Amino acid sequence: MSRVISVVGATGAVGREIVRLLEREGVPAARVRLLASSRSAGGQVCYKDESLTIQELNSDAFEGSSLALFAASGDVSRRHVPDALGAGAAVVDNSSAFRMRAGVPLVVPEVNGEILLDNPRVVANPNCSTILLALALWPLHARRPIERAVVSTYQAASGAGAAAMAELEQQARDWTAGRPLVTEVVGKRYLWNVFSHNSDVGPGGYNVEEVKMRDEIGKIFGEGAPSIAATCVRVPVLRAHCESVNVEFADGRAYPAEGWARRTLAEAPGVRVVDDRAANLFPEPLDAAGIDEVLVGRVRDDPSRDGAIELFLAGDQLLKGAALNAVQIARRLEGWRA
C-alpha cells in the first residue's frame, strides 16, 4: 500500500484547507494522517465518506509517512521536521522556519517549480502575500525584466489564522449589540479599522511581513530579481488578501499596459484577469475567496513614470497563499495527476 501523507496542524485554518484539497485531489483516506496538538487528538474529521481520527503530534507520529505537510507554527516545524525526515518523509513546510535557509528551496510551482525535479527533502512554502505577488509579477518579469515593484497590501484576517477570523466575526456581533470589542488575537480593533500588519517592526521601520516579501521574492526569482518596497496592512476582511502594485521595468521603455501586459497576465497559469472598466469590475476579496486563481486587474500605465505600470490583485490567502501552493508542491513531489 502507498505510504502515508501526514498533515501537521490539521485543525488550523490552513491545515483544514490542505485536508480538503487532498480530498479533492482524490488521495485515498487510508493515505491521510491528521496530526495536531494533544488538545485536538481524538477528534474526528469527515474525509470522503469516512471519518479520520486526529492523532497527537509527537516524535513517533511520522512512521510510515512518505510526505509531511506542515501547517503549524515555526516552532512546531523546527521541532518536528527532523522527526519527519528521520522517518523517511519529504517535507513541505508552510511556516517561516526554513524559508530563507540555504539549501532549502522556496517554491511557487508556477514560477520555479523545476527545482522540485531534484526531489528535495524539505521544501518551504513562501509567505502568503509573497505567493500572490509572485504569480502576478513572474509572467511579466519573464518577458521583460522588472527592476522594482512598490507594493501595498490589504491583508485579511485569514492571514492571522482561524482565531483572528473568529475574533473579527465576534467584533461585528458585539458592535451590533453595543458590547465592548475584544482584541485579544492581534491586539488591535479589527472592525471598521485598518492598521499596520501585526508583526514586529525592525530598526529600519519595516515590519516582518514587509521584509518577508522583499527577501522571499529575491530568493524565488533568483538572479535579476526585482527590488521590492512593501507596506503591509490589515483590513477588516475575513478571507483573501489584496495588493496594489506599481511595477517598473529595467528597460524603462513605455509599452501600453492594456496591450502586452494584460495579454501576458491572461495567459499566465494560476491567474485570472478581471479588468472591466466599463462595468467597474475589478478584483475583490469576496470574489477571490474560495477559488484557486489569483485575480488581477486595474492594469494600466503609470503616467508619472515611463515604462511603469499599475495593477491590483486579490487572492485567497488560505488557498493559493498557503494550502493550495503546498498541495501543488506535494503533487509534483509525488507525481500525482492534477
Coordinates of N, CA and C in Angstrom, one line a residue, residues 6-208:
S6 N 1.1 12.8 6.0 CA 0.8 13.3 7.3 C 0.6 14.8 7.1
V7 N -0.5 15.3 7.8 CA -0.8 16.8 7.8 C -0.7 17.3 9.2
V8 N 0.3 18.1 9.4 CA 0.6 18.7 10.8 C -0.1 20.0 10.9
G9 N -0.9 20.1 12.0 CA -1.7 21.3 12.2 C -3.0 21.1 11.4
A10 N -3.6 19.9 11.4 CA -4.7 19.6 10.6 C -6.0 20.3 11.1
T11 N -6.0 20.9 12.3 CA -7.2 21.5 12.8 C -7.2 23.0 12.6
G12 N -6.1 23.6 12.1 CA -6.0 25.0 11.9 C -6.6 25.4 10.6
A13 N -6.6 26.7 10.3 CA -7.3 27.2 9.1 C -6.6 26.7 7.8
V14 N -5.3 26.7 7.8 CA -4.6 26.2 6.6 C -4.6 24.7 6.6
G15 N -4.4 24.0 7.7 CA -4.5 22.6 7.8 C -5.8 22.0 7.3
R16 N -6.9 22.7 7.6 CA -8.2 22.2 7.2 C -8.3 22.3 5.7
E17 N -7.8 23.4 5.1 CA -7.8 23.6 3.6 C -6.9 22.5 3.0
I18 N -5.8 22.2 3.5 CA -4.9 21.1 3.0 C -5.7 19.8 2.9
V19 N -6.4 19.5 4.0 CA -7.1 18.2 4.0 C -8.2 18.2 3.0
R20 N -8.9 19.3 2.8 CA -10.0 19.4 1.8 C -9.4 19.3 0.4
L21 N -8.2 19.8 0.2 CA -7.6 19.8 -1.1 C -7.1 18.3 -1.4
L22 N -6.6 17.7 -0.4 CA -6.2 16.3 -0.6 C -7.4 15.4 -1.0
E23 N -8.5 15.7 -0.4 CA -9.7 15.0 -0.7 C -10.1 15.3 -2.2
R24 N -10.0 16.6 -2.5 CA -10.3 17.0 -3.9 C -9.4 16.3 -4.9
E25 N -8.2 16.2 -4.6 CA -7.2 15.5 -5.4 C -7.4 14.0 -5.6
G26 N -8.3 13.5 -4.8 CA -8.5 12.0 -4.9 C -7.6 11.2 -4.1
V27 N -6.9 11.7 -3.1 CA -6.0 11.0 -2.3 C -6.9 10.1 -1.3
P28 N -6.6 8.8 -1.3 CA -7.5 7.9 -0.5 C -7.3 8.2 1.0
A29 N -8.4 8.0 1.7 CA -8.4 8.3 3.1 C -7.3 7.5 3.9
A30 N -7.1 6.3 3.4 CA -6.1 5.4 4.0 C -4.7 6.0 4.0
R31 N -4.4 6.9 3.1 CA -3.1 7.6 2.9 C -3.0 8.8 3.8
V32 N -4.1 9.3 4.4 CA -4.1 10.6 5.1 C -4.0 10.4 6.6
R33 N -3.0 11.0 7.2 CA -2.9 11.0 8.7 C -3.0 12.4 9.2
L34 N -3.9 12.7 10.1 CA -4.1 14.0 10.6 C -3.4 14.2 12.0
L35 N -2.5 15.2 12.1 CA -1.8 15.4 13.3 C -2.0 16.7 13.9
A36 N -2.2 16.8 15.2 CA -2.4 18.1 15.9 C -2.0 18.0 17.3
S37 N -2.2 19.0 18.1 CA -1.8 19.0 19.5 C -2.7 18.0 20.3
S38 N -2.2 17.8 21.5 CA -3.0 16.9 22.4 C -4.4 17.3 22.6
R39 N -4.6 18.7 22.5 CA -5.9 19.2 22.8 C -6.9 18.7 21.7
S40 N -6.4 18.5 20.5 CA -7.3 18.1 19.4 C -7.3 16.6 19.1
A41 N -6.3 15.9 19.7 CA -6.2 14.5 19.4 C -7.5 13.8 19.9
G42 N -7.9 12.8 19.0 CA -9.2 12.1 19.3 C -10.4 12.6 18.6
G43 N -10.3 13.9 18.1 CA -11.4 14.4 17.3 C -11.5 13.7 16.0
Q44 N -12.7 13.9 15.3 CA -13.0 13.3 14.1 C -13.1 14.3 13.0
V45 N -12.7 14.0 11.8 CA -12.8 14.8 10.6 C -13.4 14.0 9.5
C46 N -14.4 14.5 8.8 CA -15.0 13.8 7.7 C -14.1 13.9 6.5
Y47 N -13.9 12.8 5.8 CA -13.0 12.8 4.6 C -13.6 11.8 3.7
K48 N -14.0 12.3 2.5 CA -14.8 11.5 1.6 C -16.0 10.9 2.4
D49 N -16.2 9.6 2.3 CA -17.3 9.0 3.1 C -16.8 8.4 4.4
E50 N -15.7 8.7 4.8 CA -15.1 8.1 6.0 C -14.8 9.2 7.1
S51 N -14.5 8.8 8.2 CA -14.1 9.6 9.3 C -12.7 9.4 9.8
L52 N -11.9 10.4 9.8 CA -10.5 10.3 10.2 C -10.3 10.8 11.6
T53 N -9.6 10.1 12.4 CA -9.3 10.5 13.7 C -8.0 11.3 13.8
I54 N -8.1 12.4 14.5 CA -6.9 13.3 14.7 C -6.0 12.6 15.7
Q55 N -4.7 12.5 15.3 CA -3.7 11.9 16.2 C -2.8 13.0 16.8
E56 N -2.2 12.6 17.9 CA -1.4 13.6 18.6 C 0.0 13.7 17.9
L57 N 0.4 14.9 17.7 CA 1.7 15.1 17.1 C 2.8 14.8 18.2
N58 N 3.7 13.9 17.8 CA 4.9 13.6 18.7 C 6.0 13.1 17.8
S59 N 7.1 12.8 18.4 CA 8.3 12.4 17.6 C 8.1 11.1 16.8
D60 N 7.1 10.3 17.2 CA 6.9 9.0 16.5 C 5.8 9.1 15.5
A61 N 5.2 10.2 15.3 CA 3.9 10.3 14.6 C 4.1 10.1 13.1
F62 N 5.3 10.2 12.6 CA 5.5 10.1 11.1 C 5.9 8.8 10.6
E63 N 5.8 7.7 11.4 CA 6.2 6.4 11.0 C 5.3 6.0 9.8
G64 N 6.0 5.5 8.7 CA 5.3 5.1 7.5 C 4.9 6.2 6.6
S65 N 5.3 7.5 6.9 CA 4.9 8.6 6.0 C 5.9 8.8 4.9
S66 N 5.4 9.0 3.7 CA 6.2 9.4 2.5 C 6.3 10.9 2.4
L67 N 5.3 11.6 3.0 CA 5.2 13.1 2.8 C 4.6 13.7 4.1
A68 N 5.2 14.8 4.5 CA 4.6 15.5 5.7 C 4.3 17.0 5.3
L69 N 3.1 17.4 5.4 CA 2.7 18.8 5.1 C 2.5 19.5 6.4
F70 N 3.4 20.5 6.7 CA 3.3 21.2 7.9 C 2.5 22.5 7.8
A71 N 1.5 22.7 8.6 CA 0.7 23.9 8.6 C 0.5 24.4 10.0
A72 N 1.7 24.5 10.7 CA 1.7 24.9 12.1 C 2.7 26.0 12.2
S73 N 3.1 26.3 13.5 CA 4.0 27.4 13.7 C 5.4 27.1 13.4
G74 N 6.3 28.1 13.3 CA 7.7 27.8 13.0 C 8.3 27.0 14.1
D75 N 7.9 27.2 15.4 CA 8.4 26.4 16.5 C 8.1 24.9 16.3
V76 N 6.9 24.6 15.9 CA 6.5 23.3 15.7 C 7.3 22.7 14.5
S77 N 7.5 23.4 13.5 CA 8.3 22.9 12.3 C 9.7 22.6 12.8
R78 N 10.3 23.6 13.5 CA 11.7 23.4 13.9 C 11.9 22.1 14.8
R79 N 10.8 21.9 15.5 CA 10.9 20.7 16.5 C 10.7 19.4 15.8
H80 N 9.7 19.4 14.8 CA 9.2 18.1 14.3 C 9.6 17.8 12.9
V81 N 10.1 18.8 12.1 CA 10.5 18.4 10.7 C 11.7 17.4 10.8
P82 N 12.6 17.5 11.7 CA 13.6 16.4 11.8 C 13.0 15.1 12.1
D83 N 11.9 15.0 12.8 CA 11.3 13.7 13.1 C 10.7 13.1 11.8
A84 N 10.1 14.0 11.0 CA 9.5 13.6 9.7 C 10.6 13.1 8.8
L85 N 11.7 13.8 8.7 CA 12.8 13.4 7.8 C 13.4 12.1 8.3
G86 N 13.5 11.9 9.6 CA 14.1 10.7 10.2 C 13.2 9.5 9.8
A87 N 11.9 9.7 9.6 CA 11.0 8.6 9.3 C 11.0 8.4 7.8
G88 N 11.8 9.2 7.0 CA 11.9 9.0 5.6 C 10.9 9.8 4.8
A89 N 10.2 10.7 5.4 CA 9.3 11.6 4.7 C 9.9 12.8 4.1
A90 N 9.4 13.2 2.9 CA 9.7 14.6 2.4 C 8.8 15.5 3.1
V91 N 9.2 16.8 3.2 CA 8.5 17.8 4.0 C 8.2 19.0 3.1
V92 N 7.0 19.5 3.2 CA 6.6 20.8 2.7 C 6.1 21.6 3.9
D93 N 6.8 22.7 4.1 CA 6.6 23.4 5.4 C 6.0 24.8 5.1
N94 N 4.9 25.1 5.7 CA 4.2 26.4 5.4 C 4.6 27.5 6.4
S95 N 5.5 27.2 7.4 CA 5.9 28.2 8.3 C 7.1 28.9 7.8
S96 N 7.6 29.9 8.5 CA 8.7 30.7 8.1 C 10.1 30.1 8.5
A97 N 10.0 28.9 9.2 CA 11.2 28.3 9.8 C 12.3 28.0 8.8
F98 N 12.0 27.6 7.6 CA 13.0 27.2 6.7 C 13.1 28.0 5.4
R99 N 12.3 29.0 5.3 CA 12.2 29.7 4.0 C 13.5 30.3 3.5
M100 N 14.2 31.0 4.4 CA 15.4 31.6 4.0 C 16.7 30.8 4.3
R101 N 16.5 29.6 4.7 CA 17.6 28.7 5.0 C 18.3 28.3 3.7
A102 N 19.6 28.4 3.6 CA 20.4 28.0 2.4 C 20.2 26.5 2.2
G103 N 20.0 26.2 0.9 CA 19.8 24.8 0.5 C 18.4 24.3 0.6
V104 N 17.5 25.1 1.1 CA 16.0 24.7 1.2 C 15.3 25.6 0.1
P105 N 14.8 24.9 -0.9 CA 14.1 25.7 -2.0 C 12.8 26.3 -1.5
L106 N 12.6 27.5 -1.9 CA 11.4 28.3 -1.6 C 10.6 28.3 -2.9
V107 N 9.4 27.7 -3.0 CA 8.8 27.4 -4.2 C 7.4 27.9 -4.4
V108 N 7.2 28.5 -5.6 CA 5.9 28.8 -6.1 C 5.9 28.0 -7.4
P109 N 5.2 26.9 -7.6 CA 5.3 26.0 -8.7 C 5.2 26.6 -10.1
E110 N 4.4 27.7 -10.2 CA 4.2 28.3 -11.5 C 5.5 29.2 -11.8
V111 N 6.3 29.5 -10.8 CA 7.5 30.3 -11.1 C 8.8 29.5 -11.1
N112 N 9.0 28.7 -10.1 CA 10.3 28.0 -10.0 C 10.1 26.5 -9.7
G113 N 9.0 25.9 -10.2 CA 8.7 24.6 -9.9 C 9.7 23.5 -10.4
E114 N 10.6 23.9 -11.3 CA 11.6 23.0 -11.8 C 12.5 22.5 -10.8
I115 N 12.7 23.3 -9.7 CA 13.5 22.9 -8.6 C 13.1 21.6 -8.0
L116 N 11.8 21.3 -8.1 CA 11.2 20.1 -7.5 C 11.7 18.8 -8.2
L117 N 12.2 19.0 -9.4 CA 12.7 17.8 -10.2 C 13.9 17.2 -9.5
D118 N 14.6 18.0 -8.6 CA 15.7 17.4 -7.8 C 15.3 16.7 -6.6
N119 N 14.0 16.5 -6.4 CA 13.4 15.8 -5.2 C 14.0 16.2 -3.9
P120 N 13.9 17.5 -3.6 CA 14.4 18.0 -2.3 C 13.7 17.3 -1.1
R121 N 14.4 17.2 0.0 CA 13.8 16.6 1.2 C 12.9 17.6 1.9
V122 N 13.3 18.8 1.9 CA 12.5 19.9 2.6 C 12.2 21.0 1.5
V123 N 10.9 21.4 1.4 CA 10.6 22.5 0.5 C 9.8 23.5 1.4
A124 N 10.1 24.7 1.3 CA 9.4 25.8 2.0 C 8.4 26.4 1.2
N125 N 7.2 26.6 1.8 CA 6.1 27.4 1.2 C 6.3 28.8 1.5
P126 N 6.3 29.7 0.5 CA 6.5 31.2 0.8 C 5.4 31.7 1.6
N127 N 5.6 33.0 2.1 CA 4.6 33.7 2.8 C 3.4 34.0 1.9
C128 N 2.2 34.1 2.4 CA 1.0 34.2 1.6 C 1.0 35.4 0.7
S129 N 1.4 36.6 1.2 CA 1.4 37.8 0.3 C 2.5 37.7 -0.7
T130 N 3.6 37.0 -0.4 CA 4.6 36.8 -1.4 C 4.1 35.9 -2.6
I131 N 3.4 34.8 -2.3 CA 2.9 33.9 -3.3 C 2.0 34.6 -4.3
L132 N 1.1 35.4 -3.7 CA 0.1 36.1 -4.6 C 0.9 37.1 -5.5
L133 N 1.8 37.8 -4.9 CA 2.6 38.8 -5.7 C 3.4 38.1 -6.8
A134 N 4.1 37.0 -6.4 CA 4.9 36.3 -7.4 C 4.1 35.8 -8.6
L135 N 2.9 35.4 -8.4 CA 2.1 34.9 -9.5 C 1.8 36.1 -10.5
A136 N 1.6 37.3 -10.0 CA 1.3 38.4 -10.9 C 2.6 39.0 -11.5
L137 N 3.7 39.0 -10.8 CA 5.0 39.6 -11.3 C 5.7 38.7 -12.3
W138 N 5.7 37.4 -12.0 CA 6.6 36.5 -12.7 C 6.3 36.5 -14.2
P139 N 5.1 36.3 -14.7 CA 4.9 36.3 -16.1 C 5.3 37.6 -16.8
L140 N 5.2 38.7 -16.2 CA 5.7 40.0 -16.7 C 7.2 40.0 -16.7
H141 N 7.8 39.6 -15.6 CA 9.3 39.6 -15.4 C 9.9 38.6 -16.4
A142 N 9.3 37.5 -16.7 CA 9.9 36.5 -17.6 C 10.0 37.1 -19.1
R143 N 9.1 38.0 -19.4 CA 9.1 38.6 -20.8 C 9.9 39.9 -20.8
R144 N 9.9 40.6 -19.7 CA 10.5 41.9 -19.7 C 11.0 42.2 -18.2
P145 N 12.2 42.0 -17.9 CA 12.7 42.1 -16.5 C 12.2 43.3 -15.8
I146 N 11.7 43.0 -14.6 CA 11.2 44.1 -13.7 C 12.4 44.5 -12.8
E147 N 12.6 45.8 -12.7 CA 13.6 46.4 -11.9 C 13.1 46.6 -10.4
R148 N 11.9 47.0 -10.3 CA 11.4 47.4 -9.0 C 9.9 47.3 -8.9
A149 N 9.4 46.9 -7.8 CA 7.9 46.9 -7.5 C 7.6 47.5 -6.2
V150 N 6.7 48.4 -6.1 CA 6.2 49.0 -4.9 C 4.9 48.4 -4.6
V151 N 4.7 47.8 -3.4 CA 3.6 47.0 -3.1 C 2.9 47.5 -1.8
S152 N 1.6 47.7 -1.9 CA 0.8 47.9 -0.7 C -0.2 46.8 -0.5
T153 N -0.2 46.2 0.6 CA -1.1 45.0 0.8 C -2.3 45.4 1.7
Y154 N -3.4 44.7 1.4 CA -4.6 44.8 2.2 C -5.0 43.4 2.7
Q155 N -4.5 43.0 3.9 CA -4.5 41.7 4.3 C -5.6 41.3 5.2
A156 N -6.3 40.2 4.9 CA -7.5 39.7 5.6 C -7.1 39.1 6.9
A157 N -8.1 38.9 7.7 CA -7.9 38.2 9.0 C -7.5 36.8 8.8
S158 N -7.8 36.1 7.7 CA -7.3 34.8 7.5 C -5.8 34.6 7.6
G159 N -5.1 35.6 7.3 CA -3.6 35.6 7.4 C -3.1 35.4 8.8
A160 N -4.0 35.8 9.8 CA -3.6 35.6 11.2 C -4.2 34.4 11.8
G161 N -4.8 33.5 11.0 CA -5.4 32.3 11.4 C -6.8 32.3 11.8
A162 N -7.3 31.1 12.1 CA -8.7 30.9 12.4 C -9.2 31.7 13.6
A163 N -8.3 31.9 14.6 CA -8.7 32.7 15.8 C -9.0 34.1 15.4
A164 N -8.1 34.7 14.5 CA -8.3 36.1 14.1 C -9.6 36.2 13.3
M165 N -9.9 35.3 12.5 CA -11.2 35.3 11.7 C -12.4 35.3 12.7
A166 N -12.3 34.4 13.7 CA -13.4 34.3 14.6 C -13.5 35.6 15.4
E167 N -12.4 36.2 15.8 CA -12.5 37.5 16.6 C -13.1 38.6 15.7
L168 N -12.8 38.7 14.5 CA -13.4 39.7 13.6 C -14.9 39.5 13.6
E169 N -15.3 38.3 13.4 CA -16.8 38.0 13.4 C -17.4 38.3 14.7
Q170 N -16.7 38.0 15.8 CA -17.3 38.3 17.1 C -17.3 39.9 17.3
Q171 N -16.3 40.6 16.9 CA -16.4 42.0 17.0 C -17.6 42.6 16.2
A172 N -17.9 42.0 15.1 CA -19.1 42.5 14.4 C -20.4 42.3 15.2
R173 N -20.5 41.1 15.8 CA -21.6 40.8 16.6 C -21.7 41.7 17.8
D174 N -20.5 41.9 18.5 CA -20.5 42.7 19.7 C -20.8 44.2 19.3
W175 N -20.3 44.7 18.2 CA -20.5 46.1 17.8 C -22.0 46.3 17.6
T176 N -22.6 45.3 16.9 CA -24.1 45.4 16.6 C -24.9 45.4 17.9
A177 N -24.4 44.7 18.9 CA -25.2 44.6 20.1 C -24.8 45.6 21.1
G178 N -23.8 46.5 20.8 CA -23.4 47.6 21.7 C -22.5 47.1 22.8
R179 N -21.9 46.0 22.6 CA -21.0 45.4 23.6 C -19.5 45.9 23.4
P180 N -18.6 45.9 24.4 CA -17.2 46.2 24.1 C -16.6 45.2 23.2
L181 N -15.6 45.6 22.4 CA -15.0 44.7 21.4 C -13.7 44.1 22.0
V182 N -13.6 42.8 21.9 CA -12.4 42.1 22.4 C -11.4 42.1 21.3
T183 N -10.1 42.4 21.7 CA -9.0 42.5 20.8 C -7.8 41.6 21.3
E184 N -8.1 40.4 21.5 CA -7.0 39.5 22.1 C -6.1 38.9 21.1
V185 N -6.5 38.7 19.9 CA -5.7 37.9 18.9 C -4.6 38.7 18.3
V186 N -4.9 39.9 17.7 CA -3.9 40.7 17.1 C -3.6 42.0 17.8
G187 N -4.3 42.2 18.9 CA -4.0 43.3 19.8 C -4.6 44.6 19.3
K188 N -5.4 44.6 18.2 CA -6.0 45.8 17.6 C -7.5 45.5 17.4
R189 N -8.2 46.6 17.4 CA -9.6 46.5 16.9 C -9.6 46.3 15.4
Y190 N -10.2 45.2 15.0 CA -10.2 44.8 13.5 C -11.4 45.5 12.8
L191 N -12.5 45.5 13.5 CA -13.7 46.0 12.8 C -13.6 47.5 12.5
W192 N -14.0 47.9 11.3 CA -14.0 49.3 10.9 C -12.6 50.0 11.1
N193 N -11.6 49.2 10.8 CA -10.2 49.8 11.1 C -9.3 49.2 10.0
V194 N -8.2 49.9 9.8 CA -7.0 49.5 9.0 C -5.8 49.8 9.8
F195 N -4.9 48.8 10.0 CA -3.7 49.0 10.8 C -2.5 48.3 10.3
S196 N -1.3 48.8 10.6 CA -0.1 48.2 10.2 C -0.1 46.7 10.6
H197 N 0.4 45.9 9.7 CA 0.5 44.4 9.9 C 1.0 44.1 11.3
N198 N 0.3 43.1 12.0 CA 0.6 42.8 13.4 C 1.9 41.9 13.5
S199 N 3.0 42.3 12.9 CA 4.2 41.7 13.1 C 5.2 42.7 13.6
D200 N 6.3 42.2 14.2 CA 7.3 43.1 14.8 C 7.9 44.1 13.8
V201 N 8.1 45.3 14.2 CA 8.8 46.3 13.4 C 10.2 46.4 13.8
G202 N 11.1 46.3 12.7 CA 12.5 46.4 13.0 C 13.1 47.8 13.1
P203 N 14.4 47.9 13.3 CA 15.0 49.2 13.4 C 14.8 50.1 12.2
G204 N 14.7 49.5 11.0 CA 14.6 50.4 9.9 C 13.1 50.8 9.6
G205 N 12.2 50.4 10.5 CA 10.8 50.8 10.4 C 9.9 49.9 9.6
Y206 N 10.5 48.8 9.1 CA 9.7 47.8 8.3 C 9.3 46.6 9.2
N207 N 8.0 46.2 9.1 CA 7.6 45.1 9.8 C 8.0 43.8 9.2
V208 N 7.9 42.7 9.9 CA 8.4 41.4 9.4 C 7.7 41.0 8.1

